CSV table of C-alpha atoms and ligand atoms in Angstrom, one decimal:
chain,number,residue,atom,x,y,z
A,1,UNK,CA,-41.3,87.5,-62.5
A,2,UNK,CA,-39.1,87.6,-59.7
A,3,UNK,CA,-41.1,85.1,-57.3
A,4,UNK,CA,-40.6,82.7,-60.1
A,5,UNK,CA,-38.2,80.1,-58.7
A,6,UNK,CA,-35.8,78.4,-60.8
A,7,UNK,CA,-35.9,74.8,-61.0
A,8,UNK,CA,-33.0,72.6,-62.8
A,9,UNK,CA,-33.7,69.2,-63.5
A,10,UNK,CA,-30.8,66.7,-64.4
A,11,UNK,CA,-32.3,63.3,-65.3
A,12,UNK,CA,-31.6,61.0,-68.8
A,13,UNK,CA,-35.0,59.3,-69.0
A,14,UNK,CA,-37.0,61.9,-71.0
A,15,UNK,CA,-40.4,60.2,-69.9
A,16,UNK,CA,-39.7,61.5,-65.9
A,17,UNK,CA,-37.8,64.6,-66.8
A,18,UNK,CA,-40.3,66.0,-69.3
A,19,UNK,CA,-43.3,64.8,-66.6
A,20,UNK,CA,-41.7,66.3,-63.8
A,21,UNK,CA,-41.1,69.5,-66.0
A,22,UNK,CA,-44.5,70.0,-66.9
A,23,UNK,CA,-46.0,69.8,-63.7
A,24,UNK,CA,-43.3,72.0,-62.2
A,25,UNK,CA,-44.5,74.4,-64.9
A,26,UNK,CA,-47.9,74.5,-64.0
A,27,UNK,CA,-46.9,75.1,-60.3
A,28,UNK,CA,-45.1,78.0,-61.5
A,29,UNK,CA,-41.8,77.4,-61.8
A,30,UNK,CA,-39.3,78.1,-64.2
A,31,UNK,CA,-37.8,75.0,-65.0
A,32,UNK,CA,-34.6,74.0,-67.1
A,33,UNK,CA,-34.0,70.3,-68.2
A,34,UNK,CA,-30.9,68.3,-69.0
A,35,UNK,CA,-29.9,65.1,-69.9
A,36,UNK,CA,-26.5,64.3,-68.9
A,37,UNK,CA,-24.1,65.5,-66.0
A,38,UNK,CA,-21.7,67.3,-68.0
A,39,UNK,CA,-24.8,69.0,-69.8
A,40,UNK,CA,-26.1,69.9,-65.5
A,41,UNK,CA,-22.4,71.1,-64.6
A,42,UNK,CA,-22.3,73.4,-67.6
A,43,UNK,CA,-26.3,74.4,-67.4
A,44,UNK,CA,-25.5,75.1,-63.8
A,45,UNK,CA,-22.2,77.4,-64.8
A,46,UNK,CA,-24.2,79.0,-66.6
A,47,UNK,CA,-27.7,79.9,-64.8
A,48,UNK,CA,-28.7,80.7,-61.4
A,49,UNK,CA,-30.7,78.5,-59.9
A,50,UNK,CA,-32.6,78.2,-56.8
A,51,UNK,CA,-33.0,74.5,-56.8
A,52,UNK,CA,-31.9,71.2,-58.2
A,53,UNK,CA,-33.2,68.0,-59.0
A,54,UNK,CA,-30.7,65.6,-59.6
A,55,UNK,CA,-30.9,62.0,-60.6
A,56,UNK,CA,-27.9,59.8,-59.5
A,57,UNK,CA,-27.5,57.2,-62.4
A,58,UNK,CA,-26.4,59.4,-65.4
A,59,UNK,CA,-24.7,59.7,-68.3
A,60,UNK,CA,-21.9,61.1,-69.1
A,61,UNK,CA,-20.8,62.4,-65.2
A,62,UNK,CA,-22.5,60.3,-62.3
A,63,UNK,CA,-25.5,62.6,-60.3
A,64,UNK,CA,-22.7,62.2,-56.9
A,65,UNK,CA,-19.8,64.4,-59.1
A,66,UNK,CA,-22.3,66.5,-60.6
A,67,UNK,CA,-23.4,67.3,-56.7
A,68,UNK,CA,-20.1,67.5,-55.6
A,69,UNK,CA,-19.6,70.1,-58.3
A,70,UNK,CA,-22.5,72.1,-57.8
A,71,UNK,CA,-21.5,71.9,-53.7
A,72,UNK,CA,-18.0,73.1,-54.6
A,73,UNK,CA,-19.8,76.4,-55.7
A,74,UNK,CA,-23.2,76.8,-54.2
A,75,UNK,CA,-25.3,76.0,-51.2
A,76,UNK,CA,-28.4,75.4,-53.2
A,77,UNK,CA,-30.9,73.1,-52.2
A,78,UNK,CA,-30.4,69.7,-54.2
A,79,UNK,CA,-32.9,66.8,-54.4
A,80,UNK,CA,-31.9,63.7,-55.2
A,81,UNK,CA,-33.9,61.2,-57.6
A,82,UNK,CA,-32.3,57.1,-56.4
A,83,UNK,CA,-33.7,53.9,-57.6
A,84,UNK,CA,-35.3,52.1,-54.7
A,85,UNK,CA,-33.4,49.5,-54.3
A,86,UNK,CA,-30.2,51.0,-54.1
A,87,UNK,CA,-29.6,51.9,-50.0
A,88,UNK,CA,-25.7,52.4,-50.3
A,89,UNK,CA,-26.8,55.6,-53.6
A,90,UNK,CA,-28.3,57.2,-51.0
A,91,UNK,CA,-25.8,57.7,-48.5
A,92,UNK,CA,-22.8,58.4,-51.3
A,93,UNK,CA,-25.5,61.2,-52.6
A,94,UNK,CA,-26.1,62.2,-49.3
A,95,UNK,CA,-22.2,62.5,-48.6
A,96,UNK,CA,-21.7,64.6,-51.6
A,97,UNK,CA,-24.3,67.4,-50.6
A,98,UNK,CA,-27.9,66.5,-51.5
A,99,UNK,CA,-29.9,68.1,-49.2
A,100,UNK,CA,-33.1,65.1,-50.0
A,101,UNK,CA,-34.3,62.3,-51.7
A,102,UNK,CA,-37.0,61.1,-53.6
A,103,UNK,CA,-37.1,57.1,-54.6
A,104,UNK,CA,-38.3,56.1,-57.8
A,105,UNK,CA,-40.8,55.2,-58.8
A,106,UNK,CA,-42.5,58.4,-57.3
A,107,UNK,CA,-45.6,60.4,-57.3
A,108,UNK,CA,-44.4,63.9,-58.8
A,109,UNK,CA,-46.9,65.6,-55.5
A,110,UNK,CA,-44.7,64.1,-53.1
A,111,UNK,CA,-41.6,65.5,-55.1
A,112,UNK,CA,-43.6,68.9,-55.2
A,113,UNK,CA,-43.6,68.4,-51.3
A,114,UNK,CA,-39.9,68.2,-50.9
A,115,UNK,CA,-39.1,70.8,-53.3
A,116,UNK,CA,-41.7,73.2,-51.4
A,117,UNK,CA,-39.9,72.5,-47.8
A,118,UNK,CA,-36.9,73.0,-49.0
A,119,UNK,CA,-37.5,76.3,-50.8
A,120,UNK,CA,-39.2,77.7,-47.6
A,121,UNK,CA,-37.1,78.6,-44.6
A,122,UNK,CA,-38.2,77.4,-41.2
A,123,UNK,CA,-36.3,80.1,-39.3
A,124,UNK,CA,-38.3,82.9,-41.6
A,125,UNK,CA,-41.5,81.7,-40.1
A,126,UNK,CA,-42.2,84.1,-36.9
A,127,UNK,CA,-46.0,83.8,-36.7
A,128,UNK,CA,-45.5,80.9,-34.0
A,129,UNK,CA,-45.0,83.6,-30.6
A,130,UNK,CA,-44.7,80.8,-28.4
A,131,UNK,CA,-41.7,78.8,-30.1
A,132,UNK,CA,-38.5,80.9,-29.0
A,133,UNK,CA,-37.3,82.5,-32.1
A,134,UNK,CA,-34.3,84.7,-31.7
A,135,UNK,CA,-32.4,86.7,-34.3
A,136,UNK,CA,-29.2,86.0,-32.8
A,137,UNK,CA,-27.5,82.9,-31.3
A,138,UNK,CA,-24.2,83.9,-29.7
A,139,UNK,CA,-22.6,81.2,-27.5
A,140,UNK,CA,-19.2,80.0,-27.0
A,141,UNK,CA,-17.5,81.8,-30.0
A,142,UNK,CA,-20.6,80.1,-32.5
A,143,UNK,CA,-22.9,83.1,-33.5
A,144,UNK,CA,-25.9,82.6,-35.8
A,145,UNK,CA,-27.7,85.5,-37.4
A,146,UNK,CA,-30.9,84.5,-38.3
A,147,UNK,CA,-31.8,87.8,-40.9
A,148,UNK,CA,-28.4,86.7,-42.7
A,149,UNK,CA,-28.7,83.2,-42.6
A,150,UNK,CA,-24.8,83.4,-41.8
A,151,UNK,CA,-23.1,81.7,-39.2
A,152,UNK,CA,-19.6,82.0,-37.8
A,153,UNK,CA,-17.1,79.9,-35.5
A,154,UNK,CA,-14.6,81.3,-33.5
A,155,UNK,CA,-15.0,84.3,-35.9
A,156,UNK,CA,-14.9,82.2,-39.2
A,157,UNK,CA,-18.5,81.9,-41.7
A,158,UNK,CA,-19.0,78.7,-42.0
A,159,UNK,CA,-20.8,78.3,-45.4
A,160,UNK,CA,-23.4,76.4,-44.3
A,161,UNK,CA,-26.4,75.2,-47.0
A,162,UNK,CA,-29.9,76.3,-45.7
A,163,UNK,CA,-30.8,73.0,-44.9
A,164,UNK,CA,-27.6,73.0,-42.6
A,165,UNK,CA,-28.5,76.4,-40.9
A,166,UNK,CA,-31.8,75.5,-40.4
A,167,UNK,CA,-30.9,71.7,-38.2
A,168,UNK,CA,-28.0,74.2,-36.3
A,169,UNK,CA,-30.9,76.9,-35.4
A,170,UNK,CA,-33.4,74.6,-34.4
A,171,UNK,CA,-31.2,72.4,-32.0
A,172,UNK,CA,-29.5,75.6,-30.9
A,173,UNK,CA,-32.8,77.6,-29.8
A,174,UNK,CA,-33.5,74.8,-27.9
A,175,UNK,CA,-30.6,75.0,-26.3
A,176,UNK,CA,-30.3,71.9,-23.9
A,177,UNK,CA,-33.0,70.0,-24.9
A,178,UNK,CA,-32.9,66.5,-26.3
A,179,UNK,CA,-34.3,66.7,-30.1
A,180,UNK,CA,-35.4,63.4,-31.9
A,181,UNK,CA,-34.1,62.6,-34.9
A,182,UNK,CA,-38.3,62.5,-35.6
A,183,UNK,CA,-39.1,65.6,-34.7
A,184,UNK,CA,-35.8,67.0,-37.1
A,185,UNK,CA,-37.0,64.9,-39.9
A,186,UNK,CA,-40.3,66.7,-39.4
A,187,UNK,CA,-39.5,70.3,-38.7
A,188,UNK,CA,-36.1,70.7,-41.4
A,189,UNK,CA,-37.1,67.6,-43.9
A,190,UNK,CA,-40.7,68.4,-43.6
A,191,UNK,CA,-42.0,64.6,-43.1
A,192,UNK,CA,-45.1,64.0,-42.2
A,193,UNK,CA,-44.6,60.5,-40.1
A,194,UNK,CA,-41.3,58.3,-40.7
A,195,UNK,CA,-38.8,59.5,-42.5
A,196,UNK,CA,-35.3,57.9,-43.4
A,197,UNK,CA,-33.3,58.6,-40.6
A,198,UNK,CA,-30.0,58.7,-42.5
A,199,UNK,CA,-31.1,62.4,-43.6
A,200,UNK,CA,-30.5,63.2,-40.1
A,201,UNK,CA,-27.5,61.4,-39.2
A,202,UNK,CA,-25.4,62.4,-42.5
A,203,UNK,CA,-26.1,66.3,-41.9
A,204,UNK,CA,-25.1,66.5,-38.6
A,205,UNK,CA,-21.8,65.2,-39.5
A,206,UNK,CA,-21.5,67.3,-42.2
A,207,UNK,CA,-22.9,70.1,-40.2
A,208,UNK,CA,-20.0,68.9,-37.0
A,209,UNK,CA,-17.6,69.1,-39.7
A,210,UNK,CA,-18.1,73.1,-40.6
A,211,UNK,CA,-18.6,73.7,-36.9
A,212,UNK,CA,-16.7,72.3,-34.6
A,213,UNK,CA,-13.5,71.9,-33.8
A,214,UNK,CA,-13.3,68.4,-33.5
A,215,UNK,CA,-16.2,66.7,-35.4
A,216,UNK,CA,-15.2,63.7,-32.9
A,217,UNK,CA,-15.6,65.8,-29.4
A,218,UNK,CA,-18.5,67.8,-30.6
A,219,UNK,CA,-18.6,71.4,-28.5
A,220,UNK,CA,-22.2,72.3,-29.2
A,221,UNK,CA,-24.0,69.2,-30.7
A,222,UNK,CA,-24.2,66.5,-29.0
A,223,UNK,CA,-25.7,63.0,-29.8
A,224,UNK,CA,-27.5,61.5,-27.3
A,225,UNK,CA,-28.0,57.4,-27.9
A,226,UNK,CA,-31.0,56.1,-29.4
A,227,UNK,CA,-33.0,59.6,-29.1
A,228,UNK,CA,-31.3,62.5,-31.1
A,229,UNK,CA,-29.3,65.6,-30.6
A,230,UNK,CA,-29.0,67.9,-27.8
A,231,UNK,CA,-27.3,71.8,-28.3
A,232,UNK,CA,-25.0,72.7,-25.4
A,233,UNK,CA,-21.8,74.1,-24.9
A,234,UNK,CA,-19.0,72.1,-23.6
A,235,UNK,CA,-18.8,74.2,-20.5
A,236,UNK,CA,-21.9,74.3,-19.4
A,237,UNK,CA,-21.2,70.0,-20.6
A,238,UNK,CA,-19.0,69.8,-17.7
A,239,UNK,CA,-21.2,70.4,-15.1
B,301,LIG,CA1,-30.9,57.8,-64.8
């Protein structure tokens, strides 16, 4: 079937992964399960996939070095499975690539949820005429191609991960306006009401680190205190 999307999932309590698995299944996926991070590296060498679920605390190889491995290769979306109480997993998981997280314990819907918005691309949707949806960004040497999902600076791609191209388009077509980190959460993360805010603030500096020139004196995004981000160019900046 080639609609069937491939679904790896790296976890070493057989009672979640083989859960997760089934119901994955039945929403038709093709999924793959390991146990172990050398078993996800190698599984992942091996096999295309079109997402992965990755638990942190493994054996073997931690779930951060398996995502820094799989980043070193591939943009592919990465979910991240973090015990609850453990707020500084998040961010290291979040620093090595994952695109999302899901705490346990967790309801395997609100998983399906996350894996859903991240396997659908909000700058495919065009049935919204109103929203202002061009195919091409070009400003100040950044030029975004929205039918390639490819972006270049000063005439050199990126690489950026879907979830990255994604954030850059929607603060870019809207260019000059303040965006809230809520309204990000909700139109690239896919959150409903309050999302973990961290999300935002961790890709945009991995996102200012592929795109600008210096991550520190941002030429395009710019944060604005307390509210979000804002897409200009720095000359227009000056004025
Ligand atoms: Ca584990």
């Amino acid at each position: 079937e080639t609609d069937e999307k491939r679904i790896l999932i790296v976890e070493d309590e057989t009672v979640i992964r083989d859960a997760v698995s089934a119901y994955l299944e039945r929403e038709n996926y093709a999924v793959r399960g390991v146990g172990d991070g050398q078993s996800a590296v190698e599984e992942f060498q091996k096999h295309s996939f079109d997402l992965v679920i990755l638990d942190l605390m493994l054996p073997k190889l931690s779930g951060e070095r398996v995502c820094r491995a799989i980043r070193d290769v591939s943009n592919v979306p990465i979910i991240m499975l973090t015990a609850k109480s453990d707020t500084m997993a998040v961010v290291e998981g979040l620093e090595a690539g994952a695109d999302d997280y899901v705490s346990k314990p967790f309801k395997v819907a609100e998983l399906l949820a996350r894996i859903r918005t991240r396997l659908r691309r909000i700058t495919h949707q065009s049935g919204n005429q109103e929203a202002y949806n061009p195919a091409h960004i070009e400003r100040d040497g950044l030029v975004m191609d929205r039918s390639q999902h490819t972006v270049s600076v000063y005439g050199h791609n990126a690489n950026l991960t879907p979830l990255e191209f994604d954030l850059l388009f929607l603060l870019a077509s809207n260019e000059n306006e303040v965006i809230s980190r809520t309204t990000l959460l909700k139109e690239v993360w896919g959150y409903a009401d309050a999302g973990d805010t961290r999300l935002v603030s961790v890709h945009i500096q991995r996102l200012r680190a592929k795109v600008e020139k210096g991550p520190e004196h941002p030429d395009f995004i710019h944060t604005v205190q307390g509210i979000g981000y804002k897409f200009c160019t720095s000359s227009e900046n000056i004025k």
